[in-house]
Tab-separated table of C-alpha atoms and ligand atoms in Angstrom:
chain	number	residue	atom	x	y	z
X	1	MET	CA	-26.951	12.089	-12.386
X	2	ASP	CA	-28.049	8.642	-11.314
X	3	LYS	CA	-29.760	8.083	-8.017
X	4	LEU	CA	-30.691	5.086	-5.903
X	5	LEU	CA	-34.192	4.436	-4.518
X	6	ILE	CA	-34.121	2.217	-1.430
X	7	GLU	CA	-37.211	0.897	0.362
X	8	GLY	CA	-36.043	0.215	3.898
X	9	GLY	CA	-37.131	-2.248	6.586
X	10	VAL	CA	-36.245	-5.504	4.829
X	11	PRO	CA	-33.856	-7.821	6.805
X	12	LEU	CA	-31.103	-8.876	4.347
X	13	ARG	CA	-30.600	-12.608	4.157
X	14	GLY	CA	-28.278	-14.634	1.947
X	15	GLU	CA	-24.744	-14.795	0.608
X	16	ILE	CA	-22.476	-12.032	-0.808
X	17	ARG	CA	-19.069	-12.599	-2.387
X	18	ILE	CA	-16.595	-9.868	-1.554
X	19	SER	CA	-14.841	-8.408	-4.612
X	20	GLY	CA	-11.156	-7.606	-5.019
X	21	SER	CA	-9.796	-4.622	-3.100
X	22	LYS	CA	-9.930	-1.264	-4.877
X	23	ASN	CA	-7.185	0.112	-2.628
X	24	ALA	CA	-4.891	-2.839	-3.301
X	25	ALA	CA	-5.609	-3.038	-7.048
X	26	LEU	CA	-4.830	0.664	-7.685
X	27	PRO	CA	-1.200	0.650	-6.436
X	28	ILE	CA	-0.609	-2.837	-7.905
X	29	LEU	CA	-1.744	-1.568	-11.318
X	30	MET	CA	0.636	1.393	-11.026
X	31	ALA	CA	3.423	-0.999	-10.096
X	32	CYS	CA	2.942	-2.744	-13.431
X	33	LEU	CA	4.818	0.248	-14.928
X	34	LEU	CA	7.962	-1.166	-13.322
X	35	THR	CA	7.869	-4.548	-15.061
X	36	ASP	CA	9.629	-5.571	-18.271
X	37	GLY	CA	7.124	-8.375	-19.007
X	38	PRO	CA	3.331	-8.769	-19.097
X	39	VAL	CA	1.385	-8.870	-15.805
X	40	ASN	CA	-1.828	-10.901	-15.388
X	41	LEU	CA	-3.936	-9.803	-12.427
X	42	SER	CA	-7.064	-11.604	-11.157
X	43	ASN	CA	-9.795	-10.614	-8.677
X	44	VAL	CA	-9.723	-7.010	-9.964
X	45	PRO	CA	-13.011	-5.249	-9.212
X	46	ARG	CA	-14.874	-3.557	-12.109
X	47	LEU	CA	-14.910	-0.044	-10.625
X	48	ARG	CA	-14.643	3.427	-12.064
X	49	ASP	CA	-11.296	4.070	-10.399
X	50	ILE	CA	-9.879	0.901	-11.942
X	51	PHE	CA	-10.977	1.977	-15.442
X	52	THR	CA	-9.455	5.406	-14.754
X	53	THR	CA	-6.168	3.798	-13.723
X	54	LEU	CA	-6.109	1.623	-16.863
X	55	LYS	CA	-6.685	4.803	-18.945
X	56	LEU	CA	-3.717	6.413	-17.204
X	57	LEU	CA	-1.531	3.376	-17.849
X	58	GLU	CA	-2.428	3.545	-21.524
X	59	LEU	CA	-1.588	7.268	-21.594
X	60	LEU	CA	1.765	6.333	-20.019
X	61	GLY	CA	2.471	3.839	-22.809
X	62	CYS	CA	1.049	0.501	-21.687
X	63	ASP	CA	-1.245	-1.994	-23.425
X	64	THR	CA	-4.076	-3.077	-21.142
X	65	GLU	CA	-6.959	-5.580	-21.302
X	66	PHE	CA	-9.771	-5.978	-18.781
X	67	THR	CA	-11.983	-9.080	-19.107
X	68	GLN	CA	-14.338	-9.970	-16.217
X	69	ASP	CA	-12.058	-9.749	-13.161
X	70	ARG	CA	-8.806	-10.284	-15.069
X	71	VAL	CA	-6.472	-7.489	-16.136
X	72	ARG	CA	-3.410	-7.819	-18.401
X	73	VAL	CA	-0.875	-4.994	-18.497
X	74	ALA	CA	2.197	-4.826	-20.760
X	75	VAL	CA	4.513	-1.809	-20.888
X	76	ARG	CA	5.089	-0.762	-24.496
X	77	ASP	CA	6.938	2.598	-24.607
X	78	LEU	CA	6.843	4.512	-21.301
X	79	LYS	CA	5.899	8.168	-21.240
X	80	SER	CA	6.387	10.428	-18.230
X	81	GLU	CA	3.312	12.672	-18.069
X	82	ALA	CA	0.100	12.097	-16.080
X	83	PRO	CA	-2.320	14.834	-17.270
X	84	TYR	CA	-4.525	16.962	-15.024
X	85	GLU	CA	-7.752	15.935	-16.858
X	86	LEU	CA	-7.194	12.447	-15.538
X	87	VAL	CA	-5.505	13.055	-12.206
X	88	LYS	CA	-8.300	15.437	-11.087
X	89	THR	CA	-10.743	12.516	-11.313
X	90	MET	CA	-8.634	10.203	-9.184
X	91	ARG	CA	-6.069	11.312	-6.590
X	92	ALA	CA	-4.430	7.887	-6.529
X	93	SER	CA	-2.918	8.812	-9.919
X	94	VAL	CA	-0.080	10.354	-7.907
X	95	LEU	CA	1.082	6.764	-7.317
X	96	CYS	CA	2.667	6.818	-10.783
X	97	LEU	CA	5.286	9.283	-9.472
X	98	GLY	CA	7.509	6.680	-7.815
X	99	PRO	CA	7.568	4.304	-10.786
X	100	LEU	CA	8.209	7.052	-13.372
X	101	LEU	CA	11.147	8.476	-11.399
X	102	ALA	CA	12.599	4.996	-10.847
X	103	LEU	CA	12.381	4.131	-14.537
X	104	LEU	CA	12.782	7.381	-16.478
X	105	CYS	CA	14.369	9.673	-13.870
X	106	ARG	CA	11.704	12.212	-14.737
X	107	ALA	CA	7.967	12.672	-14.185
X	108	LYS	CA	5.351	15.296	-14.811
X	109	VAL	CA	2.285	14.526	-12.689
X	110	ALA	CA	-0.606	16.878	-12.086
X	111	LEU	CA	-0.749	17.867	-8.435
X	112	PRO	CA	-3.865	16.092	-7.176
X	113	GLY	CA	-6.412	18.621	-5.985
X	114	GLY	CA	-8.091	18.229	-2.624
X	115	CYS	CA	-11.232	16.254	-2.360
X	116	ALA	CA	-14.389	16.316	-0.311
X	117	ILE	CA	-12.811	14.689	2.716
X	118	GLY	CA	-9.748	16.892	2.980
X	119	ALA	CA	-6.775	18.716	1.468
X	120	ARG	CA	-4.890	15.425	1.040
X	121	PRO	CA	-1.476	16.853	0.280
X	122	VAL	CA	1.363	14.716	-1.057
X	123	ASP	CA	4.210	16.531	0.756
X	124	LEU	CA	5.297	13.342	2.549
X	125	HIS	CA	5.617	11.515	-0.799
X	126	LEU	CA	7.820	14.322	-2.194
X	127	LYS	CA	9.971	14.707	0.935
X	128	ALA	CA	10.728	10.966	0.975
X	129	LEU	CA	11.522	10.830	-2.747
X	130	GLU	CA	13.864	13.839	-2.284
X	131	ARG	CA	15.728	11.763	0.300
X	132	MET	CA	16.320	9.303	-2.572
X	133	GLY	CA	17.760	11.994	-4.821
X	134	ALA	CA	14.683	13.310	-6.600
X	135	ARG	CA	14.280	17.043	-7.186
X	136	PHE	CA	10.839	18.631	-7.583
X	137	GLU	CA	9.302	21.878	-8.610
X	138	LEU	CA	5.654	22.772	-8.828
X	139	HIS	CA	4.709	24.471	-12.066
X	140	SER	CA	1.160	25.451	-13.155
X	141	GLY	CA	-0.443	22.719	-11.107
X	142	TYR	CA	2.061	20.036	-12.064
X	143	ILE	CA	4.681	18.247	-10.052
X	144	LEU	CA	7.851	18.231	-12.167
X	145	GLY	CA	10.254	15.636	-10.841
X	146	GLU	CA	13.703	14.535	-11.981
X	147	CYS	CA	16.718	12.669	-10.654
X	148	ASP	CA	20.056	11.322	-11.868
X	149	ARG	CA	19.163	7.906	-10.448
X	150	LEU	CA	17.140	7.085	-7.356
X	151	ARG	CA	19.374	5.989	-4.521
X	152	GLY	CA	18.345	3.943	-1.491
X	153	ALA	CA	17.825	6.059	1.665
X	154	HIS	CA	16.757	5.822	5.310
X	155	ILE	CA	13.314	7.458	5.411
X	156	ASN	CA	11.180	8.214	8.443
X	157	PHE	CA	7.602	9.272	7.629
X	158	ASP	CA	6.111	12.010	9.860
X	159	PHE	CA	2.830	10.088	9.414
X	160	PRO	CA	2.273	6.480	8.295
X	161	THR	CA	0.905	7.594	4.930
X	162	VAL	CA	-0.635	4.770	2.863
X	163	GLY	CA	-0.019	6.378	-0.515
X	164	GLY	CA	3.382	7.686	0.531
X	165	THR	CA	4.509	4.204	1.628
X	166	GLU	CA	3.212	2.754	-1.637
X	167	ASN	CA	4.945	5.345	-3.803
X	168	LEU	CA	8.217	4.762	-1.982
X	169	LEU	CA	7.956	0.953	-2.144
X	170	MET	CA	7.684	1.215	-5.927
X	171	ALA	CA	10.477	3.811	-6.204
X	172	ALA	CA	12.817	1.853	-3.921
X	173	SER	CA	12.295	-1.465	-5.712
X	174	LEU	CA	14.436	-0.264	-8.673
X	175	ALA	CA	16.660	2.219	-6.789
X	176	GLU	CA	20.360	1.706	-6.194
X	177	GLY	CA	21.033	0.173	-2.769
X	178	GLU	CA	18.905	-0.317	0.325
X	179	THR	CA	15.937	1.788	1.400
X	180	ILE	CA	14.522	1.675	4.912
X	181	LEU	CA	11.011	3.040	5.444
X	182	GLU	CA	10.335	3.834	9.091
X	183	ASN	CA	6.856	4.681	10.371
X	184	ALA	CA	5.591	3.014	7.204
X	185	ALA	CA	1.864	2.315	6.718
X	186	ARG	CA	0.895	-1.173	7.868
X	187	GLU	CA	-2.409	-1.424	5.895
X	188	PRO	CA	-3.098	-4.834	4.285
X	189	GLU	CA	-3.280	-3.099	0.887
X	190	VAL	CA	0.332	-1.900	1.353
X	191	ARG	CA	1.320	-5.451	2.198
X	192	ASP	CA	-0.470	-6.741	-0.914
X	193	LEU	CA	1.520	-4.286	-3.085
X	194	ALA	CA	4.768	-5.472	-1.473
X	195	GLU	CA	3.826	-9.133	-2.097
X	196	PHE	CA	3.044	-8.277	-5.748
X	197	LEU	CA	6.386	-6.484	-6.154
X	198	ASN	CA	8.234	-9.449	-4.618
X	199	ALA	CA	6.385	-11.742	-7.054
X	200	CYS	CA	7.920	-9.575	-9.806
X	201	GLY	CA	11.404	-10.054	-8.323
X	202	ALA	CA	11.647	-7.167	-5.857
X	203	ARG	CA	13.390	-7.695	-2.514
X	204	ILE	CA	11.068	-6.255	0.146
X	205	SER	CA	10.831	-7.376	3.792
X	206	GLY	CA	8.941	-6.115	6.829
X	207	GLN	CA	5.709	-5.283	4.917
X	208	GLY	CA	2.780	-5.087	7.355
X	209	THR	CA	5.108	-3.718	10.048
X	210	SER	CA	6.181	-0.073	10.509
X	211	ILE	CA	9.743	-0.755	9.308
X	212	ILE	CA	10.055	-1.949	5.696
X	213	ARG	CA	13.376	-2.696	4.029
X	214	VAL	CA	13.838	-2.692	0.211
X	215	GLN	CA	16.988	-3.880	-1.581
X	216	GLY	CA	16.906	-2.238	-5.005
X	217	VAL	CA	17.195	-4.605	-8.012
X	218	SER	CA	18.017	-3.855	-11.640
X	219	SER	CA	14.722	-4.960	-13.195
X	220	LEU	CA	11.328	-6.489	-12.426
X	221	ARG	CA	9.644	-9.199	-14.459
X	222	GLY	CA	5.945	-9.671	-15.211
X	223	CYS	CA	3.955	-12.155	-13.122
X	224	ASP	CA	0.487	-13.540	-12.399
X	225	TYR	CA	-1.094	-12.219	-9.200
X	226	ARG	CA	-4.462	-12.350	-7.410
X	227	VAL	CA	-5.517	-9.096	-5.709
X	228	MET	CA	-6.636	-9.434	-2.036
X	229	PRO	CA	-10.371	-9.126	-1.189
X	230	ASP	CA	-11.712	-5.698	-0.228
X	231	ARG	CA	-11.887	-5.417	3.576
X	232	ILE	CA	-13.863	-2.127	3.474
X	233	GLU	CA	-16.497	-3.633	1.175
X	234	ALA	CA	-16.670	-6.583	3.594
X	235	GLY	CA	-17.045	-4.234	6.608
X	236	THR	CA	-19.784	-2.352	4.788
X	237	TYR	CA	-21.812	-5.523	4.232
X	238	MET	CA	-21.266	-6.575	7.846
X	239	ALA	CA	-22.890	-3.264	8.796
X	240	ALA	CA	-25.694	-3.916	6.304
X	241	ALA	CA	-26.572	-7.221	8.034
X	242	ALA	CA	-26.624	-5.456	11.417
X	243	VAL	CA	-28.657	-2.368	10.454
X	244	THR	CA	-31.349	-4.461	8.750
X	245	ASP	CA	-31.444	-7.088	11.535
X	246	GLY	CA	-30.706	-9.707	8.867
X	247	GLU	CA	-28.152	-12.469	8.409
X	248	LEU	CA	-25.436	-12.462	5.705
X	249	LEU	CA	-22.759	-14.969	4.744
X	250	LEU	CA	-19.815	-13.078	3.306
X	251	ARG	CA	-17.618	-15.222	1.013
X	252	ASP	CA	-13.941	-14.459	0.314
X	253	CYS	CA	-14.026	-12.151	3.347
X	254	PRO	CA	-10.630	-10.845	4.669
X	255	PHE	CA	-11.827	-11.388	8.253
X	256	HIS	CA	-8.383	-11.154	9.812
X	257	GLU	CA	-7.679	-7.789	8.188
X	258	LEU	CA	-10.700	-6.331	10.025
X	259	ASP	CA	-9.888	-7.023	13.677
X	260	ALA	CA	-10.571	-3.477	14.894
X	261	VAL	CA	-13.908	-3.360	13.036
X	262	VAL	CA	-14.963	-6.858	14.229
X	263	PHE	CA	-14.079	-5.897	17.810
X	264	LYS	CA	-16.289	-2.789	17.705
X	265	LEU	CA	-19.181	-4.563	15.959
X	266	ARG	CA	-19.118	-7.324	18.609
X	267	GLU	CA	-19.000	-4.641	21.336
X	268	MET	CA	-22.185	-3.170	19.785
X	269	GLY	CA	-23.966	-6.537	19.809
X	270	VAL	CA	-23.251	-7.844	16.334
X	271	TRP	CA	-22.600	-11.563	16.113
X	272	LEU	CA	-19.860	-12.681	13.679
X	273	GLU	CA	-18.562	-16.181	13.114
X	274	GLU	CA	-15.840	-17.278	10.715
X	275	SER	CA	-15.929	-20.628	8.877
X	276	ASP	CA	-13.501	-21.482	6.015
X	277	ASP	CA	-13.206	-18.336	3.912
X	278	ALA	CA	-16.648	-17.086	4.854
X	279	VAL	CA	-18.057	-15.051	7.729
X	280	LEU	CA	-21.628	-15.249	9.068
X	281	VAL	CA	-22.937	-11.913	10.356
X	282	ARG	CA	-26.137	-11.068	12.217
X	283	ARG	CA	-27.147	-9.126	15.287
X	284	HIS	CA	-28.978	-10.389	18.330
X	285	GLY	CA	-31.128	-7.892	20.171
X	286	ARG	CA	-30.706	-4.123	20.248
X	287	LEU	CA	-27.376	-2.620	19.321
X	288	VAL	CA	-25.554	-0.517	21.903
X	289	GLY	CA	-23.572	2.657	21.253
X	290	VAL	CA	-19.755	2.527	21.461
X	291	ASP	CA	-16.839	4.999	21.156
X	292	VAL	CA	-14.674	4.797	18.066
X	293	THR	CA	-11.481	6.636	17.109
X	294	THR	CA	-10.160	6.221	13.558
X	295	GLN	CA	-6.455	5.340	13.412
X	296	PRO	CA	-3.879	4.067	10.952
X	297	TYR	CA	-3.918	0.265	10.630
X	298	PRO	CA	-4.302	-1.838	12.736
X	299	GLY	CA	-6.569	0.748	14.417
X	300	PHE	CA	-10.183	1.358	13.370
X	301	PRO	CA	-10.136	2.326	9.650
X	302	THR	CA	-11.331	5.764	8.665
X	303	ASP	CA	-12.966	4.129	5.600
X	304	MET	CA	-15.414	2.399	7.944
X	305	GLN	CA	-16.241	5.497	10.005
X	306	ALA	CA	-19.350	6.569	8.084
X	307	GLN	CA	-20.707	3.042	8.019
X	308	ILE	CA	-20.432	2.338	11.770
X	309	MET	CA	-21.999	5.693	12.462
X	310	VAL	CA	-25.248	4.390	10.939
X	311	LEU	CA	-25.212	1.476	13.393
X	312	MET	CA	-24.769	3.940	16.236
X	313	CYS	CA	-27.766	5.959	15.009
X	314	LEU	CA	-29.921	2.883	15.627
X	315	SER	CA	-28.290	1.762	18.892
X	316	GLU	CA	-29.391	2.088	22.497
X	317	GLY	CA	-27.663	4.932	24.326
X	318	ALA	CA	-24.962	7.166	22.918
X	319	GLY	CA	-21.674	6.674	21.134
X	320	SER	CA	-18.917	8.918	19.777
X	321	ILE	CA	-16.659	8.895	16.722
X	322	GLN	CA	-13.373	10.721	16.626
X	323	GLU	CA	-12.053	11.146	13.046
X	324	LYS	CA	-8.284	11.432	13.390
X	325	ILE	CA	-7.187	10.767	9.820
X	326	PHE	CA	-9.037	13.257	7.602
X	327	GLU	CA	-10.035	16.790	8.559
X	328	ASN	CA	-13.417	16.844	6.886
X	329	ARG	CA	-14.888	13.357	6.806
X	330	PHE	CA	-18.302	14.056	8.380
X	331	MET	CA	-20.276	15.174	5.326
X	332	HIS	CA	-22.630	12.238	5.788
X	333	VAL	CA	-23.690	13.573	9.242
X	334	LEU	CA	-26.091	16.268	8.067
X	335	GLU	CA	-27.558	13.834	5.530
X	336	LEU	CA	-28.138	11.251	8.271
X	337	VAL	CA	-29.770	13.955	10.404
X	338	ARG	CA	-32.198	14.517	7.478
X	339	LEU	CA	-33.183	10.876	7.964
X	340	GLY	CA	-33.913	11.503	11.676
X	341	ALA	CA	-30.542	10.675	13.220
X	342	ASP	CA	-29.445	12.497	16.405
X	343	ILE	CA	-25.783	13.483	15.811
X	344	ARG	CA	-23.912	16.484	17.167
X	345	LEU	CA	-20.514	17.548	15.799
X	346	LYS	CA	-17.789	19.215	17.779
X	347	ASP	CA	-14.509	19.696	15.920
X	348	ARG	CA	-13.526	16.247	14.735
X	349	THR	CA	-15.838	14.350	17.084
X	350	ALA	CA	-19.379	13.233	16.409
X	351	VAL	CA	-21.635	12.347	19.362
X	352	VAL	CA	-24.409	10.000	18.213
X	353	ARG	CA	-27.530	9.307	20.287
X	354	GLY	CA	-29.528	6.264	19.234
X	355	VAL	CA	-33.056	6.814	17.922
X	356	LYS	CA	-35.897	4.333	17.610
X	357	GLY	CA	-35.757	4.429	13.840
X	358	LEU	CA	-34.932	6.461	10.725
X	359	ALA	CA	-37.427	7.864	8.231
X	360	ALA	CA	-36.857	8.071	4.471
X	361	ALA	CA	-35.908	11.390	2.782
X	362	PRO	CA	-33.952	12.502	-0.246
X	363	VAL	CA	-30.219	12.646	0.648
X	364	MET	CA	-27.063	13.511	-1.248
X	365	ALA	CA	-23.807	11.577	-1.397
X	366	SER	CA	-20.594	13.579	-1.062
X	367	ASP	CA	-17.799	10.991	-1.159
X	368	LEU	CA	-17.388	7.253	-1.512
X	369	ARG	CA	-17.812	6.051	2.043
X	370	ALA	CA	-20.405	8.722	2.929
X	371	SER	CA	-22.485	7.333	0.041
X	372	ALA	CA	-22.206	3.844	1.506
X	373	SER	CA	-23.474	5.107	4.858
X	374	LEU	CA	-26.504	6.701	3.179
X	375	VAL	CA	-27.310	3.400	1.460
X	376	LEU	CA	-27.082	1.622	4.825
X	377	ALA	CA	-29.344	4.206	6.398
X	378	GLY	CA	-31.816	3.796	3.517
X	379	LEU	CA	-31.860	0.024	4.068
X	380	ALA	CA	-32.974	0.675	7.668
X	381	ALA	CA	-35.233	3.738	7.206
X	382	ARG	CA	-39.052	3.517	6.975
X	383	GLY	CA	-40.158	4.450	3.465
X	384	VAL	CA	-38.228	4.977	0.239
X	385	THR	CA	-34.931	6.867	0.572
X	386	GLU	CA	-33.526	8.609	-2.508
X	387	VAL	CA	-29.741	8.782	-2.552
X	388	GLN	CA	-28.474	11.281	-5.084
X	389	ARG	CA	-25.007	11.660	-6.732
X	390	ILE	CA	-24.245	7.971	-6.492
X	391	TYR	CA	-21.405	8.233	-8.981
X	392	HIS	CA	-19.307	8.392	-5.836
X	393	LEU	CA	-20.460	4.872	-4.954
X	394	ASP	CA	-19.525	3.513	-8.393
X	395	ARG	CA	-15.876	4.334	-7.553
X	396	GLY	CA	-15.606	1.796	-4.803
X	397	TYR	CA	-18.478	-0.727	-4.656
X	398	GLU	CA	-18.717	-3.304	-7.429
X	399	ARG	CA	-22.314	-4.134	-8.471
X	400	LEU	CA	-23.700	-2.780	-5.209
X	401	GLU	CA	-27.393	-2.828	-6.137
X	402	GLU	CA	-27.038	-6.317	-7.638
X	403	LYS	CA	-25.357	-7.722	-4.528
X	404	LEU	CA	-27.904	-6.081	-2.169
X	405	SER	CA	-30.954	-7.049	-4.309
X	406	ALA	CA	-29.722	-10.683	-4.313
X	407	VAL	CA	-30.096	-10.748	-0.500
X	408	GLY	CA	-33.540	-9.131	-0.461
X	409	ALA	CA	-32.936	-5.389	-0.557
X	410	ARG	CA	-35.544	-3.308	-2.408
X	411	ILE	CA	-33.115	-1.054	-4.278
X	412	THR	CA	-33.271	0.397	-7.803
X	413	ARG	CA	-31.092	2.796	-9.770
X	414	GLU	CA	-32.842	5.645	-11.536
X	415	LYS	CA	-30.804	6.930	-14.464
X	416	GLY	CA	-30.512	10.683	-14.265
T	1	EPZ	C1	-5.509	5.825	1.260
T	1	EPZ	O1	-5.539	7.203	0.933
T	1	EPZ	C2	-6.845	5.281	0.767
T	1	EPZ	N1	-6.935	5.439	-0.705
T	1	EPZ	C3	-8.002	5.991	1.447
T	1	EPZ	O2	-9.212	5.344	1.013
T	1	EPZ	C4	-7.867	5.791	2.967
T	1	EPZ	O3	-8.897	6.517	3.602
T	1	EPZ	C5	-6.514	6.326	3.424
T	1	EPZ	O4	-5.455	5.649	2.674
T	1	EPZ	C6	-6.244	6.098	4.899
T	1	EPZ	O5	-6.348	4.744	5.200
T	1	EPZ	C7	-6.316	4.552	-1.486
T	1	EPZ	O6	-5.656	3.637	-1.044
T	1	EPZ	C8	-6.492	4.781	-2.982
T	1	EPZ	P1	-2.790	8.690	3.510
T	1	EPZ	P2	-4.141	8.084	1.040
T	1	EPZ	O7	-1.703	9.103	2.626
T	1	EPZ	O8	-3.013	7.260	0.586
T	1	EPZ	C9	-2.240	13.051	5.276
T	1	EPZ	C10	-11.408	5.232	0.180
T	1	EPZ	O9	-12.470	5.606	0.621
T	1	EPZ	N2	-1.110	13.127	4.312
T	1	EPZ	O10	-2.597	7.590	4.497
T	1	EPZ	O11	-4.381	9.390	0.419
T	1	EPZ	C11	-3.556	13.082	4.522
T	1	EPZ	O12	-3.959	14.394	4.274
T	1	EPZ	C12	-10.158	6.137	0.282
T	1	EPZ	O13	-11.200	4.117	-0.365
T	1	EPZ	C13	-0.315	14.261	4.346
T	1	EPZ	O14	-0.516	15.190	5.146
T	1	EPZ	O15	-4.075	8.269	2.635
T	1	EPZ	C14	-4.510	12.396	5.494
T	1	EPZ	O16	-4.967	13.308	6.434
T	1	EPZ	C15	-10.501	7.473	0.927
T	1	EPZ	N3	0.716	14.337	3.443
T	1	EPZ	C16	-3.610	11.341	6.170
T	1	EPZ	O17	-2.260	11.796	5.950
T	1	EPZ	C17	0.984	13.332	2.563
T	1	EPZ	O18	1.951	13.459	1.770
T	1	EPZ	C18	-3.780	9.948	5.576
T	1	EPZ	O19	-3.379	9.981	4.238
T	1	EPZ	C19	0.148	12.205	2.559
T	1	EPZ	C20	-0.897	12.106	3.458
């Protein structure tokens, strides 16, 4: 398994262009199943999860092409089964459920297993689709779904589930009649999916708010669409500028989709200034600890929790992080402690006391954002930090070493 070697202590200086959003591109690619003409996407990041999704689309009967950041998808002859071998490598595969039911009135999708950060059930997806007339049974690890025809329904999510909202947006786009999604997820990636579906001829309104209305239509056409930039990648590089006491200009940065993160970074003593489509980030003086609670959008995103924790490790005073979205998203804590961090866990709260500095050690990545936090810690730690199992990183950060090396980081990948 590959590992990263990072020599810390170098202030990062220069310009980084933010890539397209993984968490917007994945549902948008699944939504291509719904179209009766070719789709041309741009600003698609070259990530493992994207290649996995394209493989799934091909298994489901689509032709796909991926050249630089441009993807072309054309549905040829739709099939209804998403196999376990593929779903187990990427939970987001469950997002094909809504489209398959809408189009074929049947679906056989492997039940996604849990993952490092939690059980991650899909009960809210199934309950909402049942309201639209779908019937499910679980059989040898597969979700078997069928329906006569999906009908519009009034749905109220127990929790504003991102994937659940996305599955239902896709299902409702071709259902009969109107669907209302209450307590819908407001994440920018959900909004991007809705905009894409509307560009294909869907009739969706209210995206970005907690009440979304969908008028079902009879078909959706292909279209050209540019995927939004990745706000979590942008937040991660903001943290990189701060932990290394450097200065970064982030191009194509979705600054206004990061209000909660920008607010907390400024509270800690990070300076951020927007100009055109770029954001200048640096810190002035010592960082101070803050209290963070992860929430559904527009609250502080759970996908930035591990990254801001590294800033807290190097801040004056103490701070706390309450993880309210996932039940087990602190695997990076013990790895950061190996680097000299002072962090105590109690239930789903981490209390972080700032230390003067971190010292290099071999550490192990456990999930995508935990890996990012270990890279950030390595950039700040004295000595050469070895981050193992970095295949997690390759799922969500495009050309990470290249982008960091271009702004001065001493980082190399050792093929394992
Ligand atoms: C999406 O996951 C993102 N993934 C996650 O990003 C992100 O952390 C998460 O939203 C929250 O923002 C993609 O977009 C591909 P949820 P998703 O459904 O859709 C519970 C990353 O690092 N829940 O909003 O799975 C669930 O267990 C990844 O890029 C149910 O109980 O998130 C969790 O505790 C990690 N039943 C909470 O809701 C359900 O049916 C949030 O889940 C669905 C969810």
